mmCIF file of C-alpha atoms in Angstrom:
data_model
loop_
_atom_site.group_PDB
_atom_site.id
_atom_site.type_symbol
_atom_site.label_atom_id
_atom_site.label_comp_id
_atom_site.label_asym_id
_atom_site.label_seq_id
_atom_site.Cartn_x
_atom_site.Cartn_y
_atom_site.Cartn_z
ATOM 1 C CA MET A 1 -40.598 3.665 -24.634
ATOM 2 C CA GLU A 2 -42.441 0.501 -24.472
ATOM 3 C CA LYS A 3 -39.263 -0.931 -22.189
ATOM 4 C CA ILE A 4 -39.169 2.032 -19.969
ATOM 5 C CA LEU A 5 -42.955 1.683 -19.299
ATOM 6 C CA PHE A 6 -42.737 -1.590 -18.347
ATOM 7 C CA ARG A 7 -39.194 -1.350 -16.563
ATOM 8 C CA LYS A 8 -41.165 1.330 -14.492
ATOM 9 C CA LEU A 9 -44.063 -0.863 -13.822
ATOM 10 C CA ILE A 10 -41.678 -3.925 -12.644
ATOM 11 C CA LEU A 11 -39.951 -1.574 -10.551
ATOM 12 C CA ASP A 12 -42.807 0.071 -8.753
ATOM 13 C CA ILE A 13 -44.432 -3.556 -8.002
ATOM 14 C CA SER A 14 -41.217 -4.703 -6.790
ATOM 15 C CA LEU A 15 -40.622 -1.809 -4.739
ATOM 16 C CA ARG A 16 -44.084 -2.424 -3.239
ATOM 17 C CA ALA A 17 -43.507 -5.805 -2.688
ATOM 18 C CA LEU A 18 -40.283 -5.240 -0.661
ATOM 19 C CA ILE A 19 -41.708 -2.512 1.693
ATOM 20 C CA ILE A 20 -44.393 -5.165 2.632
ATOM 21 C CA THR A 21 -42.335 -8.254 2.588
ATOM 22 C CA PHE A 22 -40.038 -6.799 5.121
ATOM 23 C CA THR A 23 -42.947 -4.759 7.106
ATOM 24 C CA ILE A 24 -45.086 -7.944 7.635
ATOM 25 C CA GLY A 25 -41.763 -9.923 8.119
ATOM 26 C CA LEU A 26 -40.595 -8.116 10.828
ATOM 27 C CA ILE A 27 -43.469 -7.893 12.730
ATOM 28 C CA VAL A 28 -44.089 -11.956 12.579
ATOM 29 C CA TRP A 29 -40.008 -12.204 13.312
ATOM 30 C CA ILE A 30 -40.456 -10.240 16.646
ATOM 31 C CA ILE A 31 -43.461 -12.282 17.373
ATOM 32 C CA GLN A 32 -41.571 -15.371 16.844
ATOM 33 C CA ALA A 33 -38.719 -13.896 18.555
ATOM 34 C CA ALA A 34 -40.641 -13.450 21.620
ATOM 35 C CA ASN A 35 -42.018 -17.097 21.699
ATOM 36 C CA TYR A 36 -38.670 -18.289 21.254
ATOM 37 C CA LEU A 37 -37.307 -16.597 24.497
ATOM 38 C CA ASP A 38 -38.060 -19.944 26.057
ATOM 39 C CA PHE A 39 -34.485 -21.027 24.823
ATOM 40 C CA VAL A 40 -33.180 -18.454 27.662
ATOM 41 C CA ILE A 41 -35.939 -18.759 30.280
ATOM 42 C CA ASP A 42 -36.610 -22.330 30.122
ATOM 43 C CA ASP A 43 -33.477 -24.001 28.200
ATOM 44 C CA GLY A 44 -30.559 -21.715 29.578
ATOM 45 C CA HIS A 45 -29.025 -20.684 26.282
ATOM 46 C CA ASN A 46 -27.555 -17.520 26.184
ATOM 47 C CA PHE A 47 -28.721 -14.293 24.197
ATOM 48 C CA THR A 48 -26.225 -14.711 21.391
ATOM 49 C CA ILE A 49 -27.984 -18.217 20.646
ATOM 50 C CA TYR A 50 -31.008 -16.760 21.050
ATOM 51 C CA PHE A 51 -30.369 -13.884 18.403
ATOM 52 C CA TYR A 52 -28.712 -16.177 15.897
ATOM 53 C CA TYR A 53 -31.150 -18.704 15.826
ATOM 54 C CA ASN A 54 -34.019 -15.963 15.369
ATOM 55 C CA LEU A 55 -32.293 -14.461 12.644
ATOM 56 C CA PHE A 56 -31.322 -17.690 10.673
ATOM 57 C CA ASN A 57 -35.150 -18.251 10.570
ATOM 58 C CA PHE A 58 -35.874 -15.034 8.927
ATOM 59 C CA PRO A 59 -35.990 -16.441 5.322
ATOM 60 C CA LYS A 60 -38.417 -19.029 6.452
ATOM 61 C CA ILE A 61 -40.681 -16.041 7.176
ATOM 62 C CA ILE A 62 -40.130 -14.348 3.783
ATOM 63 C CA HIS A 63 -40.593 -17.535 2.159
ATOM 64 C CA ARG A 64 -44.061 -18.002 3.753
ATOM 65 C CA ILE A 65 -45.462 -14.757 3.205
ATOM 66 C CA LEU A 66 -43.919 -13.839 -0.072
ATOM 67 C CA PRO A 67 -46.833 -15.391 -2.060
ATOM 68 C CA PHE A 68 -49.736 -12.989 -0.341
ATOM 69 C CA VAL A 69 -47.182 -9.998 -0.690
ATOM 70 C CA PHE A 70 -46.452 -10.418 -4.444
ATOM 71 C CA GLY A 71 -49.870 -11.235 -4.908
ATOM 72 C CA ILE A 72 -51.331 -8.061 -3.162
ATOM 73 C CA SER A 73 -48.412 -6.200 -4.952
ATOM 74 C CA VAL A 74 -49.520 -6.653 -7.979
ATOM 75 C CA PHE A 75 -53.362 -6.206 -7.554
ATOM 76 C CA PHE A 76 -52.724 -2.579 -5.707
ATOM 77 C CA GLU A 77 -50.238 -1.461 -8.321
ATOM 78 C CA LEU A 78 -52.694 -2.401 -11.103
ATOM 79 C CA ILE A 79 -55.075 -0.329 -9.204
ATOM 80 C CA LYS A 80 -52.879 2.663 -8.716
ATOM 81 C CA TYR A 81 -52.200 2.625 -12.441
ATOM 82 C CA GLU A 82 -55.399 2.459 -13.576
ATOM 83 C CA ARG A 83 -56.998 5.566 -10.957
ATOM 84 C CA ASN A 84 -53.872 7.415 -12.507
ATOM 85 C CA ASN A 85 -54.526 6.917 -15.870
ATOM 86 C CA GLU A 86 -50.961 5.194 -15.988
ATOM 87 C CA LEU A 87 -52.227 2.377 -18.080
ATOM 88 C CA LEU A 88 -53.874 4.758 -20.826
ATOM 89 C CA ILE A 89 -50.035 5.672 -21.224
ATOM 90 C CA PHE A 90 -49.094 1.997 -22.015
ATOM 91 C CA TRP A 91 -52.491 1.803 -24.561
ATOM 92 C CA THR A 92 -51.581 4.837 -26.449
ATOM 93 C CA ASN A 93 -48.133 3.859 -27.082
ATOM 94 C CA GLY A 94 -49.518 0.720 -28.805
ATOM 95 C CA VAL A 95 -49.235 -1.844 -25.907
ATOM 96 C CA THR A 96 -51.942 -4.327 -26.560
ATOM 97 C CA LYS A 97 -53.307 -6.052 -23.164
ATOM 98 C CA LYS A 98 -52.281 -9.333 -24.288
ATOM 99 C CA LYS A 99 -48.551 -8.108 -24.363
ATOM 100 C CA PHE A 100 -49.042 -6.517 -21.138
ATOM 101 C CA ILE A 101 -50.138 -9.494 -19.489
ATOM 102 C CA SER A 102 -47.216 -11.792 -21.150
ATOM 103 C CA ASN A 103 -44.687 -8.913 -19.966
ATOM 104 C CA LEU A 104 -46.476 -9.258 -16.296
ATOM 105 C CA ILE A 105 -46.336 -13.359 -16.401
ATOM 106 C CA ASN A 106 -42.382 -13.257 -17.618
ATOM 107 C CA PHE A 107 -41.960 -11.105 -14.219
ATOM 108 C CA SER A 108 -43.986 -13.620 -12.148
ATOM 109 C CA LEU A 109 -42.048 -16.694 -14.040
ATOM 110 C CA ILE A 110 -38.638 -14.538 -12.398
ATOM 111 C CA VAL A 111 -39.800 -14.316 -8.952
ATOM 112 C CA MET A 112 -41.146 -17.664 -9.023
ATOM 113 C CA LEU A 113 -37.456 -18.824 -9.807
ATOM 114 C CA ILE A 114 -36.442 -16.465 -6.869
ATOM 115 C CA GLN A 115 -39.084 -18.412 -4.597
ATOM 116 C CA ILE A 116 -38.299 -21.326 -5.457
ATOM 117 C CA LEU A 117 -34.337 -20.757 -4.569
ATOM 118 C CA LEU A 118 -35.619 -19.452 -1.652
ATOM 119 C CA GLY A 119 -37.488 -22.554 -0.484
ATOM 120 C CA SER A 120 -35.287 -25.160 -1.565
ATOM 121 C CA VAL A 121 -31.950 -23.546 -0.762
ATOM 122 C CA ILE A 122 -31.702 -20.803 1.524
ATOM 123 C CA SER A 123 -34.454 -21.312 3.920
ATOM 124 C CA PRO A 124 -33.605 -24.632 4.473
ATOM 125 C CA SER A 125 -30.202 -24.184 4.833
ATOM 126 C CA SER A 126 -30.800 -21.387 6.995
ATOM 127 C CA GLN A 127 -32.738 -23.123 9.548
ATOM 128 C CA LEU A 128 -29.999 -26.117 9.551
ATOM 129 C CA LYS A 129 -27.489 -23.674 10.381
ATOM 130 C CA ALA A 130 -29.881 -22.399 13.225
ATOM 131 C CA ARG A 131 -30.098 -25.835 14.647
ATOM 132 C CA GLU A 132 -26.587 -26.661 14.569
ATOM 133 C CA PHE A 133 -26.201 -23.549 17.051
ATOM 134 C CA LEU A 134 -28.630 -24.859 19.422
ATOM 135 C CA LYS A 135 -26.775 -28.524 19.050
ATOM 136 C CA ASN A 136 -23.200 -26.923 19.312
ATOM 137 C CA SER A 137 -24.507 -24.622 22.279
ATOM 138 C CA ASN A 138 -24.207 -25.358 26.530
ATOM 139 C CA MET A 139 -26.088 -23.998 29.337
ATOM 140 C CA ASP A 140 -24.253 -20.567 29.167
ATOM 141 C CA PHE A 141 -27.218 -19.046 31.221
ATOM 142 C CA LEU A 142 -27.317 -21.779 33.626
ATOM 143 C CA PRO A 143 -26.739 -19.359 36.563
ATOM 144 C CA ASN A 144 -29.566 -17.113 35.834
ATOM 145 C CA LEU A 145 -31.943 -20.104 36.040
ATOM 146 C CA ILE A 146 -30.999 -21.302 39.406
ATOM 147 C CA LYS A 147 -33.097 -20.110 41.901
ATOM 148 C CA GLN A 148 -33.241 -21.037 45.621
ATOM 149 C CA GLY A 149 -36.287 -23.247 46.807
ATOM 150 C CA LYS A 150 -36.797 -24.407 43.111
ATOM 151 C CA PHE A 151 -35.973 -27.833 41.343
ATOM 152 C CA ILE A 152 -34.251 -26.985 38.016
ATOM 153 C CA ASP A 153 -34.430 -29.837 35.473
ATOM 154 C CA THR A 154 -33.881 -27.683 31.965
ATOM 155 C CA VAL A 155 -30.673 -29.982 31.543
ATOM 156 C CA SER A 156 -31.490 -33.461 30.272
ATOM 157 C CA GLY A 157 -30.661 -36.202 32.948
ATOM 158 C CA LEU A 158 -29.663 -33.585 35.524
ATOM 159 C CA THR A 159 -31.880 -32.080 38.608
ATOM 160 C CA ILE A 160 -30.580 -29.503 40.575
ATOM 161 C CA PHE A 161 -31.829 -27.784 43.767
ATOM 162 C CA ILE A 162 -30.631 -24.484 45.953
ATOM 163 C CA ASN A 163 -32.104 -24.267 49.293
ATOM 164 C CA GLU A 164 -30.195 -20.657 49.453
ATOM 165 C CA LYS A 165 -28.675 -18.155 46.931
ATOM 166 C CA THR A 166 -26.293 -16.292 49.073
ATOM 167 C CA ASP A 167 -24.716 -14.065 46.068
ATOM 168 C CA LYS A 168 -24.950 -13.899 42.143
ATOM 169 C CA ASN A 169 -23.090 -17.494 41.587
ATOM 170 C CA SER A 170 -22.748 -18.383 45.282
ATOM 171 C CA PHE A 171 -25.386 -20.995 47.047
ATOM 172 C CA LYS A 172 -25.869 -22.970 50.177
ATOM 173 C CA ASN A 173 -27.302 -26.416 50.633
ATOM 174 C CA ILE A 174 -26.975 -27.850 46.988
ATOM 175 C CA TYR A 175 -28.562 -30.780 46.021
ATOM 176 C CA ILE A 176 -27.623 -32.298 42.836
ATOM 177 C CA GLN A 177 -29.200 -35.469 41.277
ATOM 178 C CA GLU A 178 -28.127 -37.591 37.880
ATOM 179 C CA GLY A 179 -30.376 -39.920 36.374
ATOM 180 C CA ASN A 180 -32.402 -42.227 38.649
ATOM 181 C CA ILE A 181 -30.841 -43.128 42.030
ATOM 182 C CA LEU A 182 -33.230 -45.909 42.586
ATOM 183 C CA ASP A 183 -32.018 -47.722 39.528
ATOM 184 C CA LEU A 184 -29.168 -49.756 40.789
ATOM 185 C CA THR A 185 -28.598 -51.615 37.007
ATOM 186 C CA SER A 186 -26.923 -47.982 36.216
ATOM 187 C CA ASP A 187 -23.641 -46.830 37.267
ATOM 188 C CA ASP A 188 -24.424 -43.264 35.906
ATOM 189 C CA ASN A 189 -26.635 -42.266 38.701
ATOM 190 C CA GLN A 190 -25.325 -40.383 41.603
ATOM 191 C CA ILE A 191 -26.832 -37.776 44.220
ATOM 192 C CA ILE A 192 -24.164 -35.027 45.537
ATOM 193 C CA TYR A 193 -25.152 -32.819 48.224
ATOM 194 C CA ALA A 194 -22.930 -29.761 49.365
ATOM 195 C CA LYS A 195 -23.218 -27.074 52.501
ATOM 196 C CA GLU A 196 -21.712 -24.550 49.704
ATOM 197 C CA GLY A 197 -20.768 -24.136 46.315
ATOM 198 C CA PHE A 198 -20.249 -21.588 43.568
ATOM 199 C CA LEU A 199 -19.820 -21.074 39.724
ATOM 200 C CA ASP A 200 -16.270 -20.370 38.744
ATOM 201 C CA ASN A 201 -16.176 -16.815 37.441
ATOM 202 C CA THR A 202 -13.774 -17.542 34.810
ATOM 203 C CA ASP A 203 -15.858 -20.692 33.438
ATOM 204 C CA ASN A 204 -19.920 -21.107 34.318
ATOM 205 C CA LYS A 205 -19.796 -24.595 33.572
ATOM 206 C CA ILE A 206 -17.868 -25.463 36.431
ATOM 207 C CA PHE A 207 -19.631 -25.652 39.700
ATOM 208 C CA LYS A 208 -17.600 -25.816 42.793
ATOM 209 C CA LEU A 209 -18.787 -27.885 45.768
ATOM 210 C CA LEU A 210 -17.730 -27.353 49.190
ATOM 211 C CA LYS A 211 -17.943 -29.956 52.299
ATOM 212 C CA GLY A 212 -20.479 -32.606 50.740
ATOM 213 C CA LYS A 213 -21.412 -36.321 50.108
ATOM 214 C CA ILE A 214 -21.728 -38.430 47.128
ATOM 215 C CA ILE A 215 -23.874 -41.192 46.855
ATOM 216 C CA SER A 216 -23.676 -43.109 43.470
ATOM 217 C CA THR A 217 -24.419 -46.799 42.389
ATOM 218 C CA ASN A 218 -21.737 -49.030 41.625
ATOM 219 C CA ASN A 219 -22.414 -52.874 40.466
ATOM 220 C CA ASP A 220 -25.578 -52.845 41.827
ATOM 221 C CA LYS A 221 -24.770 -51.267 45.050
ATOM 222 C CA LEU A 222 -24.946 -47.775 46.669
ATOM 223 C CA ILE A 223 -21.538 -46.297 47.441
ATOM 224 C CA SER A 224 -21.192 -43.078 49.585
ATOM 225 C CA PHE A 225 -18.383 -40.718 50.339
ATOM 226 C CA GLU A 226 -17.884 -37.375 51.603
ATOM 227 C CA PHE A 227 -15.497 -34.489 50.649
ATOM 228 C CA ASP A 228 -14.103 -30.977 51.147
ATOM 229 C CA LYS A 229 -14.144 -29.639 47.630
ATOM 230 C CA ILE A 230 -14.931 -30.687 44.254
ATOM 231 C CA ASP A 231 -15.399 -29.502 40.913
ATOM 232 C CA TYR A 232 -18.676 -30.550 38.983
ATOM 233 C CA ASP A 233 -18.739 -30.200 35.280
ATOM 234 C CA LEU A 234 -21.590 -28.993 34.088
ATOM 235 C CA SER A 235 -20.465 -29.077 30.457
ATOM 236 C CA ARG A 236 -21.103 -32.417 30.028
ATOM 237 C CA PHE A 237 -24.970 -31.864 30.127
ATOM 238 C CA GLU A 238 -27.410 -30.895 27.019
ATOM 239 C CA SER A 239 -30.508 -28.880 27.405
ATOM 240 C CA ARG A 240 -33.737 -30.585 26.726
ATOM 241 C CA THR A 241 -34.248 -28.506 23.355
ATOM 242 C CA ILE A 242 -34.904 -30.338 20.418
ATOM 243 C CA LYS A 243 -31.609 -30.628 18.239
ATOM 244 C CA ILE A 244 -32.715 -33.165 15.588
ATOM 245 C CA ALA A 245 -33.265 -31.624 12.620
ATOM 246 C CA LYS A 246 -36.741 -31.284 11.402
ATOM 247 C CA MET A 247 -38.166 -32.233 7.517
ATOM 248 C CA GLN A 248 -38.164 -28.334 6.908
ATOM 249 C CA GLU A 249 -34.593 -28.301 7.891
ATOM 250 C CA LEU A 250 -33.055 -30.745 5.517
ATOM 251 C CA PRO A 251 -31.521 -30.018 2.455
ATOM 252 C CA THR A 252 -33.307 -30.122 -0.934
ATOM 253 C CA LYS A 253 -31.021 -33.064 -2.381
ATOM 254 C CA LYS A 254 -31.536 -35.769 0.572
ATOM 255 C CA ILE A 255 -35.538 -34.962 0.213
ATOM 256 C CA ILE A 256 -35.298 -35.758 -3.923
ATOM 257 C CA GLU A 257 -33.507 -38.703 -2.588
ATOM 258 C CA CYS A 258 -35.526 -40.136 -0.370
ATOM 259 C CA SER A 259 -38.525 -39.527 -2.140
ATOM 260 C CA ILE A 260 -36.952 -41.534 -5.205
ATOM 261 C CA SER A 261 -35.788 -44.448 -2.806
ATOM 262 C CA LEU A 262 -39.363 -44.624 -1.688
ATOM 263 C CA MET A 263 -40.679 -45.002 -5.125
ATOM 264 C CA LYS A 264 -38.451 -47.791 -5.259
ATOM 265 C CA GLU A 265 -39.639 -49.440 -2.277
ATOM 266 C CA ILE A 266 -36.445 -48.667 -0.597
ATOM 267 C CA THR A 267 -35.811 -47.531 3.216
ATOM 268 C CA TYR A 268 -33.080 -46.418 4.595
ATOM 269 C CA ARG A 269 -31.618 -44.448 7.717
ATOM 270 C CA GLU A 270 -29.128 -41.609 8.314
ATOM 271 C CA LYS A 271 -27.709 -39.441 10.888
ATOM 272 C CA MET A 272 -29.781 -36.678 10.056
ATOM 273 C CA PHE A 273 -33.126 -38.459 9.645
ATOM 274 C CA LEU A 274 -34.968 -41.778 8.836
ATOM 275 C CA CYS A 275 -36.237 -42.235 5.364
ATOM 276 C CA ASP A 276 -39.351 -44.738 5.633
ATOM 277 C CA PHE A 277 -42.844 -45.017 4.506
ATOM 278 C CA GLY A 278 -44.086 -43.268 7.544
ATOM 279 C CA SER A 279 -42.376 -39.778 6.358
ATOM 280 C CA LEU A 280 -43.612 -40.242 2.671
ATOM 281 C CA LYS A 281 -46.569 -37.273 3.760
ATOM 282 C CA ASN A 282 -43.970 -35.089 5.214
ATOM 283 C CA ILE A 283 -41.829 -35.462 2.134
ATOM 284 C CA ASN A 284 -44.373 -34.864 -0.275
ATOM 285 C CA GLN A 285 -45.338 -31.702 1.579
ATOM 286 C CA GLU A 286 -41.971 -30.473 1.661
ATOM 287 C CA ILE A 287 -41.421 -31.008 -2.063
ATOM 288 C CA TYR A 288 -44.751 -29.494 -2.271
ATOM 289 C CA LYS A 289 -43.714 -26.013 -0.498
ATOM 290 C CA ARG A 290 -40.409 -25.902 -2.255
ATOM 291 C CA PHE A 291 -41.416 -26.321 -5.822
ATOM 292 C CA ILE A 292 -45.249 -26.395 -6.333
ATOM 293 C CA LYS A 293 -46.588 -23.866 -4.359
ATOM 294 C CA PRO A 294 -44.108 -21.366 -6.261
ATOM 295 C CA MET A 295 -46.123 -22.270 -9.672
ATOM 296 C CA TYR A 296 -49.319 -20.433 -8.196
ATOM 297 C CA PHE A 297 -47.226 -16.541 -8.830
ATOM 298 C CA PRO A 298 -48.080 -16.724 -12.447
ATOM 299 C CA LEU A 299 -51.800 -17.735 -11.450
ATOM 300 C CA LEU A 300 -51.920 -15.133 -9.018
ATOM 301 C CA THR A 301 -50.975 -12.513 -11.827
ATOM 302 C CA LEU A 302 -52.957 -13.533 -14.296
ATOM 303 C CA VAL A 303 -56.037 -13.342 -11.706
ATOM 304 C CA CYS A 304 -54.815 -9.759 -11.085
ATOM 305 C CA CYS A 305 -54.914 -8.989 -14.896
ATOM 306 C CA PHE A 306 -58.392 -9.504 -14.609
ATOM 307 C CA LEU A 307 -58.210 -5.836 -13.469
ATOM 308 C CA LEU A 308 -57.671 -5.056 -17.391
ATOM 309 C CA THR A 309 -61.047 -6.150 -18.485
ATOM 310 C CA PHE A 310 -62.875 -2.964 -16.769
ATOM 311 C CA SER A 311 -62.037 0.523 -16.282
ATOM 312 C CA LYS A 312 -62.474 3.265 -13.355
ATOM 313 C CA ILE A 313 -65.164 4.850 -15.095
ATOM 314 C CA GLU A 314 -67.568 2.158 -14.505
ATOM 315 C CA ASN A 315 -70.081 2.625 -12.037
ATOM 316 C CA ASN A 316 -69.471 -1.214 -10.386
ATOM 317 C CA PHE A 317 -65.455 -0.535 -10.528
ATOM 318 C CA SER A 318 -65.175 -1.031 -6.746
ATOM 319 C CA PHE A 319 -67.357 -4.010 -6.921
ATOM 320 C CA LYS A 320 -65.404 -5.641 -9.567
ATOM 321 C CA SER A 321 -62.346 -5.079 -8.243
ATOM 322 C CA ILE A 322 -63.105 -6.260 -4.936
ATOM 323 C CA LYS A 323 -64.092 -9.404 -6.820
ATOM 324 C CA VAL A 324 -60.815 -9.777 -8.138
ATOM 325 C CA PHE A 325 -59.156 -9.370 -4.705
ATOM 326 C CA LEU A 326 -61.332 -12.461 -3.360
ATOM 327 C CA TYR A 327 -60.192 -14.430 -6.516
ATOM 328 C CA ILE A 328 -56.553 -13.869 -5.190
ATOM 329 C CA PHE A 329 -57.395 -15.096 -1.865
ATOM 330 C CA ILE A 330 -58.914 -18.061 -2.960
ATOM 331 C CA ILE A 331 -56.114 -19.025 -5.069
ATOM 332 C CA LEU A 332 -54.092 -18.409 -1.953
ATOM 333 C CA VAL A 333 -56.317 -20.329 0.205
ATOM 334 C CA LEU A 334 -56.313 -23.137 -2.677
ATOM 335 C CA SER A 335 -52.518 -23.346 -2.328
ATOM 336 C CA GLU A 336 -52.484 -23.979 1.366
ATOM 337 C CA ILE A 337 -55.216 -26.229 1.506
ATOM 338 C CA LEU A 338 -53.773 -28.720 -0.844
ATOM 339 C CA LEU A 339 -50.888 -28.695 1.147
ATOM 340 C CA ARG A 340 -52.374 -29.792 4.128
ATOM 341 C CA TYR A 341 -54.282 -32.596 2.511
ATOM 342 C CA ILE A 342 -51.285 -34.028 0.457
ATOM 343 C CA GLU A 343 -51.167 -37.783 1.637
ATOM 344 C CA SER A 344 -48.702 -40.561 0.767
ATOM 345 C CA SER A 345 -50.471 -41.530 -2.287
ATOM 346 C CA GLN A 346 -47.909 -40.672 -5.105
ATOM 347 C CA LEU A 347 -51.299 -40.150 -7.615
ATOM 348 C CA LEU A 348 -52.988 -37.825 -5.311
ATOM 349 C CA PHE A 349 -49.801 -36.132 -5.139
ATOM 350 C CA ALA A 350 -49.146 -35.903 -9.051
ATOM 351 C CA LEU A 351 -52.881 -34.620 -9.381
ATOM 352 C CA VAL A 352 -51.668 -31.872 -6.941
ATOM 353 C CA ILE A 353 -48.788 -30.964 -9.035
ATOM 354 C CA ILE A 354 -50.654 -30.637 -12.225
ATOM 355 C CA LEU A 355 -53.752 -28.619 -10.584
ATOM 356 C CA PRO A 356 -52.064 -25.079 -10.947
ATOM 357 C CA ILE A 357 -51.001 -25.959 -14.458
ATOM 358 C CA ILE A 358 -54.237 -26.955 -15.924
ATOM 359 C CA ILE A 359 -55.898 -23.748 -13.607
ATOM 360 C CA TYR A 360 -53.536 -21.526 -15.374
ATOM 361 C CA PHE A 361 -54.163 -22.437 -18.995
ATOM 362 C CA PHE A 362 -57.871 -22.389 -18.416
ATOM 363 C CA ILE A 363 -57.846 -18.948 -16.741
ATOM 364 C CA TYR A 364 -55.199 -17.750 -19.161
ATOM 365 C CA ASN A 365 -57.473 -18.565 -22.434
ATOM 366 C CA PHE A 366 -60.617 -17.421 -20.786
ATOM 367 C CA LEU A 367 -58.566 -13.957 -19.995
ATOM 368 C CA ILE A 368 -56.983 -13.581 -23.322
ATOM 369 C CA SER A 369 -60.397 -14.380 -25.325
ATOM 370 C CA LYS A 370 -61.840 -11.512 -22.730
ATOM 371 C CA VAL A 371 -59.463 -8.974 -23.203
ATOM 372 C CA SER A 372 -59.065 -9.715 -27.080
ATOM 373 C CA TYR A 373 -63.105 -9.062 -27.245
ATOM 374 C CA GLY A 374 -62.750 -5.847 -25.340
#
């Protein structure tokens, strides 16, 4: 009977947490997706890249909101059990409050491990995958960015000006500039003018230019020649979208290796990132997010268990419940504040690591003595 009771409690908490997680996660994801529309509007990526980039960022959202969701799920489920007299079923079946708390703590440890897996493996790899979509993408949506009478500098190293757009992919009086034509020391600068042009219907990366002139630099000299027809390859260019991996997108193994190297005062550079003392704060913050913040899950559960120290028949039940909810909020805020104030000092970082453990044992002893006395 006891196993059935705890199985139902854990199932109720899990179901509530899943519903809240995906509801809030979906709202945040839609808002974030709206912000990422710049990839299409300003940077020229197609909607496939836009969709996959947003999709692979969803685990990051779940990882961020899960501590809050778990805390309020346990809180409101215990409130519901108390109001429906379901907690009495535990007590009448010989379950002590100490055992009740221990079982909830064990459940929170499982959720903590899931959060560590999500934060250290799933979320970074999915974000890195999203970044790879941008890195390997091209300007598939460039035709929609081209508007008459407007300079287009979305593509790095390239400026396009169209005087008139006659059709969807047809244009008149086209001006294209690569690099800085005033810099004669570079051989990569040129200006192209064409009376007409159109984007190839079979491949929008080929700009077919008609009746124009090319001015370019070569050996510190300006040279020019006219043409009747040329194919201008747009696939050589990249958008200005940042394509270098951020710290939060790096594999956990690389972050730990970098942290150990910096402890030995060894710096190095990789293709993916630079491991030096300037990035130590960001590395410590990432380690904290992936491994230390999940340690607050058992702490949140302990605070929720203070609901067991009073019952609904008391006059100040609502007031005490609100106090417990505020304590949950304080724990969540504390976990975020510590993240913001992590410095490059390894001693301070060590103190931040052990702080949730110290708070946990302090609250645990206080709670156990309180329920035992009750």
